[in-house]
CSV table of C-alpha atoms in Angstrom, one decimal:
chain,number,residue,atom,x,y,z
A,6,MET,CA,-182.3,186.5,22.5
A,7,SER,CA,-183.7,187.4,19.3
A,8,GLY,CA,-185.4,185.3,17.2
A,9,SER,CA,-186.7,180.9,18.3
A,10,THR,CA,-185.9,179.7,20.9
A,11,VAL,CA,-186.1,175.6,20.7
A,12,VAL,CA,-185.9,174.4,24.8
A,13,ILE,CA,-184.8,170.7,24.5
A,14,ASP,CA,-185.1,167.5,26.9
A,15,THR,CA,-186.0,163.9,25.1
A,16,PHE,CA,-186.3,161.8,28.4
A,17,ARG,CA,-188.5,163.1,29.2
A,18,ALA,CA,-190.1,166.2,30.1
A,19,PHE,CA,-191.2,167.5,27.2
A,20,SER,CA,-192.3,164.0,25.8
A,21,THR,CA,-194.7,163.9,28.6
A,22,ALA,CA,-196.2,167.2,28.4
A,23,ALA,CA,-196.4,166.9,24.5
A,24,TYR,CA,-198.4,163.4,25.4
A,25,LEU,CA,-200.4,165.7,27.9
A,26,ILE,CA,-201.6,168.2,25.0
A,27,ASP,CA,-202.5,165.3,22.8
A,28,ARG,CA,-204.2,163.7,25.9
A,29,GLY,CA,-206.8,167.2,25.7
A,30,VAL,CA,-204.5,169.2,28.5
A,31,ASP,CA,-205.1,172.8,27.3
A,32,LEU,CA,-202.8,174.5,29.9
A,33,ILE,CA,-199.2,172.8,31.3
A,34,VAL,CA,-197.9,175.3,34.4
A,35,LEU,CA,-194.0,175.1,34.5
A,36,THR,CA,-192.5,175.5,38.0
A,37,GLU,CA,-189.3,174.8,39.0
A,38,THR,CA,-189.1,174.0,43.0
A,39,LEU,CA,-191.8,171.3,44.3
A,40,ASP,CA,-192.7,173.6,47.0
A,41,GLU,CA,-193.6,175.9,43.7
A,42,ALA,CA,-195.3,173.2,42.4
A,43,ARG,CA,-197.7,172.4,44.7
A,44,ALA,CA,-198.9,176.3,45.5
A,45,ARG,CA,-199.4,176.4,42.0
A,46,ALA,CA,-201.6,173.6,42.2
A,47,GLY,CA,-203.6,174.7,45.6
A,48,ALA,CA,-204.6,177.4,43.2
A,49,ILE,CA,-206.4,176.4,40.9
A,50,THR,CA,-209.5,174.3,41.2
A,51,ASP,CA,-209.2,171.0,39.3
A,52,SER,CA,-205.0,171.0,38.8
A,53,ILE,CA,-202.9,167.7,38.5
A,54,LEU,CA,-199.7,167.4,39.5
A,55,CYS,CA,-197.4,166.3,37.5
A,56,GLY,CA,-192.8,165.4,37.5
A,57,GLU,CA,-190.2,164.4,39.4
A,58,ASP,CA,-187.0,164.9,41.4
A,59,GLY,CA,-184.3,162.7,41.8
A,60,GLY,CA,-186.3,161.6,38.7
A,61,ARG,CA,-189.1,159.8,41.3
A,62,LYS,CA,-192.8,161.1,41.4
A,63,PRO,CA,-193.1,162.8,45.0
A,64,ASP,CA,-195.0,160.8,47.1
A,65,ASP,CA,-198.2,163.7,46.6
A,66,PHE,CA,-198.3,164.3,43.3
A,67,HIS,CA,-200.3,162.3,40.6
A,68,LEU,CA,-198.2,161.7,37.8
A,69,GLY,CA,-194.9,161.3,37.1
A,70,ASN,CA,-192.7,162.8,34.8
A,71,SER,CA,-194.1,159.8,32.2
A,72,PRO,CA,-195.4,159.5,29.0
A,73,ALA,CA,-196.0,155.8,29.6
A,74,GLU,CA,-197.8,156.6,32.9
A,75,VAL,CA,-200.2,159.7,30.8
A,76,ILE,CA,-201.2,157.1,28.1
A,77,ARG,CA,-202.4,155.6,31.3
A,78,PHE,CA,-204.3,157.8,32.9
A,79,PRO,CA,-207.7,157.5,33.2
A,80,ARG,CA,-209.1,161.6,33.4
A,81,LEU,CA,-207.1,164.6,31.9
A,82,THR,CA,-209.1,166.1,29.4
A,83,GLY,CA,-210.0,169.9,30.4
A,84,HIS,CA,-207.8,169.7,33.9
A,85,THR,CA,-204.2,171.9,34.3
A,86,VAL,CA,-201.1,170.3,34.6
A,87,VAL,CA,-198.6,171.9,36.8
A,88,MET,CA,-195.3,170.7,36.4
A,89,ARG,CA,-192.0,170.3,38.0
A,90,THR,CA,-188.7,168.5,36.7
A,91,SER,CA,-184.8,168.0,37.4
A,92,SER,CA,-183.7,169.8,34.4
A,93,GLY,CA,-186.5,171.0,30.9
A,94,THR,CA,-189.3,173.1,33.7
A,95,PRO,CA,-186.2,174.7,35.1
A,96,THR,CA,-184.5,175.5,31.6
A,97,ILE,CA,-187.3,176.7,29.7
A,98,VAL,CA,-188.6,179.4,32.8
A,99,ARG,CA,-184.4,180.6,32.5
A,100,ALA,CA,-185.1,181.1,28.8
A,101,LEU,CA,-188.4,182.8,28.6
A,102,ARG,CA,-187.2,185.2,32.0
A,103,SER,CA,-184.7,186.5,29.5
A,104,GLY,CA,-186.7,187.4,27.5
A,105,ALA,CA,-186.4,184.6,24.9
A,106,ASP,CA,-189.8,184.6,22.1
A,107,PRO,CA,-191.1,182.8,21.0
A,108,VAL,CA,-189.8,179.8,22.4
A,109,TYR,CA,-190.8,175.8,22.4
A,110,ALA,CA,-190.7,173.6,23.7
A,111,ALA,CA,-189.2,169.7,21.9
A,112,SER,CA,-188.2,166.4,22.3
A,113,LEU,CA,-188.0,163.9,18.5
A,114,VAL,CA,-192.0,163.7,19.0
A,115,THR,CA,-192.4,166.6,18.3
A,116,ALA,CA,-189.8,167.6,16.2
A,117,GLY,CA,-190.9,167.9,12.6
A,118,SER,CA,-194.1,170.4,14.3
A,119,THR,CA,-191.5,172.1,16.3
A,120,VAL,CA,-189.1,172.8,13.0
A,121,ALA,CA,-192.3,173.7,11.2
A,122,ALA,CA,-193.1,175.9,13.7
A,123,VAL,CA,-189.5,178.1,13.4
A,124,GLN,CA,-188.5,177.8,10.1
A,125,ARG,CA,-189.1,181.0,9.0
A,126,SER,CA,-187.7,182.6,12.3
A,127,PRO,CA,-184.5,185.1,11.2
A,128,GLN,CA,-182.1,182.4,13.9
A,129,VAL,CA,-183.4,180.2,16.1
A,130,THR,CA,-181.5,179.4,19.2
A,131,ILE,CA,-181.5,176.0,20.2
A,132,ILE,CA,-180.8,174.5,24.0
A,133,ALA,CA,-180.3,171.1,24.7
A,134,SER,CA,-181.6,171.2,28.4
A,135,GLY,CA,-179.6,168.4,29.8
A,136,LEU,CA,-179.1,166.7,32.9
A,137,GLY,CA,-180.3,169.6,35.4
A,138,GLY,CA,-179.5,171.8,33.1
A,139,VAL,CA,-175.8,171.2,34.2
A,140,SER,CA,-174.3,168.6,32.3
A,141,ILE,CA,-174.7,167.3,28.8
A,142,ALA,CA,-177.6,165.0,27.3
A,143,ASP,CA,-176.8,162.2,24.7
A,144,GLU,CA,-180.5,162.3,23.6
A,145,ASP,CA,-181.0,166.2,24.1
A,146,GLU,CA,-178.3,166.6,22.6
A,147,GLU,CA,-179.2,164.5,19.2
A,148,THR,CA,-182.6,166.4,19.2
A,149,ALA,CA,-180.6,169.6,18.4
A,150,GLY,CA,-178.7,167.5,16.2
A,151,LEU,CA,-181.8,166.4,13.8
A,152,ILE,CA,-184.0,169.2,14.5
A,153,SER,CA,-181.0,171.8,13.2
A,154,ASP,CA,-180.4,169.7,10.4
A,155,ARG,CA,-184.2,169.7,9.6
A,156,ILE,CA,-183.8,173.5,9.7
A,157,LEU,CA,-181.3,174.2,7.1
A,158,GLY,CA,-182.6,170.9,4.8
A,159,ARG,CA,-180.0,168.3,5.1
A,160,ALA,CA,-180.8,165.0,6.0
A,161,ASP,CA,-182.3,163.8,8.6
A,162,ASP,CA,-178.5,160.9,10.2
A,163,PRO,CA,-180.4,157.8,10.1
A,164,THR,CA,-178.0,156.3,12.5
A,165,ARG,CA,-179.6,158.4,15.1
A,166,ILE,CA,-182.1,157.0,16.8
A,167,SER,CA,-179.6,153.7,17.2
A,168,ARG,CA,-176.8,156.5,19.0
A,169,ILE,CA,-179.3,157.3,21.1
A,170,ARG,CA,-181.0,153.7,22.6
A,171,ARG,CA,-177.0,153.0,23.4
A,172,GLY,CA,-176.2,155.9,25.4
A,173,GLU,CA,-176.2,156.5,28.8
A,174,GLY,CA,-179.7,158.3,29.6
A,175,ALA,CA,-181.3,155.2,27.5
A,176,ALA,CA,-179.2,153.0,29.9
A,177,ARG,CA,-180.4,155.3,33.0
A,178,LEU,CA,-184.6,154.9,32.3
A,179,ARG,CA,-183.5,151.0,31.0
A,180,THR,CA,-182.4,150.3,34.3
A,181,THR,CA,-184.2,153.2,37.4
A,182,PRO,CA,-186.3,150.7,38.5
A,183,TRP,CA,-189.1,153.7,39.4
A,184,ILE,CA,-188.9,154.9,36.0
A,185,ASP,CA,-191.4,152.6,33.6
A,186,PRO,CA,-189.6,150.6,31.3
A,187,HIS,CA,-192.8,152.3,28.6
A,188,ASP,CA,-191.2,155.5,28.7
A,189,LEU,CA,-187.9,154.5,25.8
A,190,ALA,CA,-189.9,153.4,23.4
A,191,ARG,CA,-192.2,156.4,24.2
A,192,CYS,CA,-189.7,158.8,24.1
A,193,LEU,CA,-188.5,157.9,21.1
A,194,GLU,CA,-191.7,158.3,18.3
A,195,ILE,CA,-190.0,161.0,16.4
A,196,ASP,CA,-193.0,162.8,15.1
A,197,ARG,CA,-194.7,161.5,16.7
A,198,TYR,CA,-197.4,164.5,16.9
A,199,PRO,CA,-198.9,166.6,14.7
A,200,PHE,CA,-198.4,169.7,17.2
A,201,ALA,CA,-195.9,172.0,18.6
A,202,LEU,CA,-196.0,173.3,22.4
A,203,ARG,CA,-195.2,176.9,22.4
A,204,ALA,CA,-194.2,178.3,25.9
A,205,ARG,CA,-195.2,181.9,27.0
A,206,LEU,CA,-194.6,184.0,30.6
A,207,ASP,CA,-198.4,184.3,31.8
A,208,GLY,CA,-198.5,187.1,33.9
A,209,GLY,CA,-195.2,186.7,35.3
A,210,VAL,CA,-196.2,182.8,35.1
A,211,ALA,CA,-194.4,180.0,32.2
A,212,THR,CA,-197.1,178.0,30.6
A,213,ILE,CA,-197.0,175.4,28.0
A,214,ARG,CA,-199.8,174.8,25.3
A,215,ASP,CA,-200.2,173.6,22.2
A,216,ALA,CA,-198.4,176.2,19.5
A,217,ARG,CA,-202.1,175.5,17.3
A,218,SER,CA,-204.2,177.4,19.6
A,219,THR,CA,-205.7,180.4,19.8
A,220,LYS,CA,-206.1,180.3,24.0
A,221,SER,CA,-204.3,182.8,25.7
A,222,GLY,CA,-203.5,183.1,29.7
A,223,LEU,CA,-203.7,181.2,33.2
A,224,ASP,CA,-208.0,181.5,33.1
A,225,ALA,CA,-208.6,181.3,29.1
């Protein structure tokens, strides 16, 4: 891919990632499988396991894929988080391994900052992760629409959030018993954060940092 690539997972991977960075996490390591996440975490001192399998937090993980859980978690500053989700993390790993660069992990909460990061790029590829990277997720499609509209200088659609609230993804968050009831509202806070999330391959390992950071590499 040429130019910038934006990978979207609004419910909930890259919303959760933004909340983690805001809470002081310096580095997020992205993995495709639960076993890979456990192995990576085992090799990183004081790392925190975050993510889900089928939407549910594994018993041995410290955090689920949940912005609301991140807000409540007692100590995150200075820790490395190892993250695995069903859709967002595998999708961005595949984008990075395809040679895409730069790559940004996006959601509604970082929409404006992501647009600012890619605005000068000669080409922008937008990937909506969807469900399991296979089927369409309406919230990711709507987020892609918002970001593309802003890149092209078009006005925001004032009905976008109401459409997301009526969509299947929002219904799933509201009705799944193990999903925090506050996650939906946390994920719908457009432009909550002033930073974009930059994804890179560091020694073959997929990572996310605040795009403003000058650090690079797993040991930085």
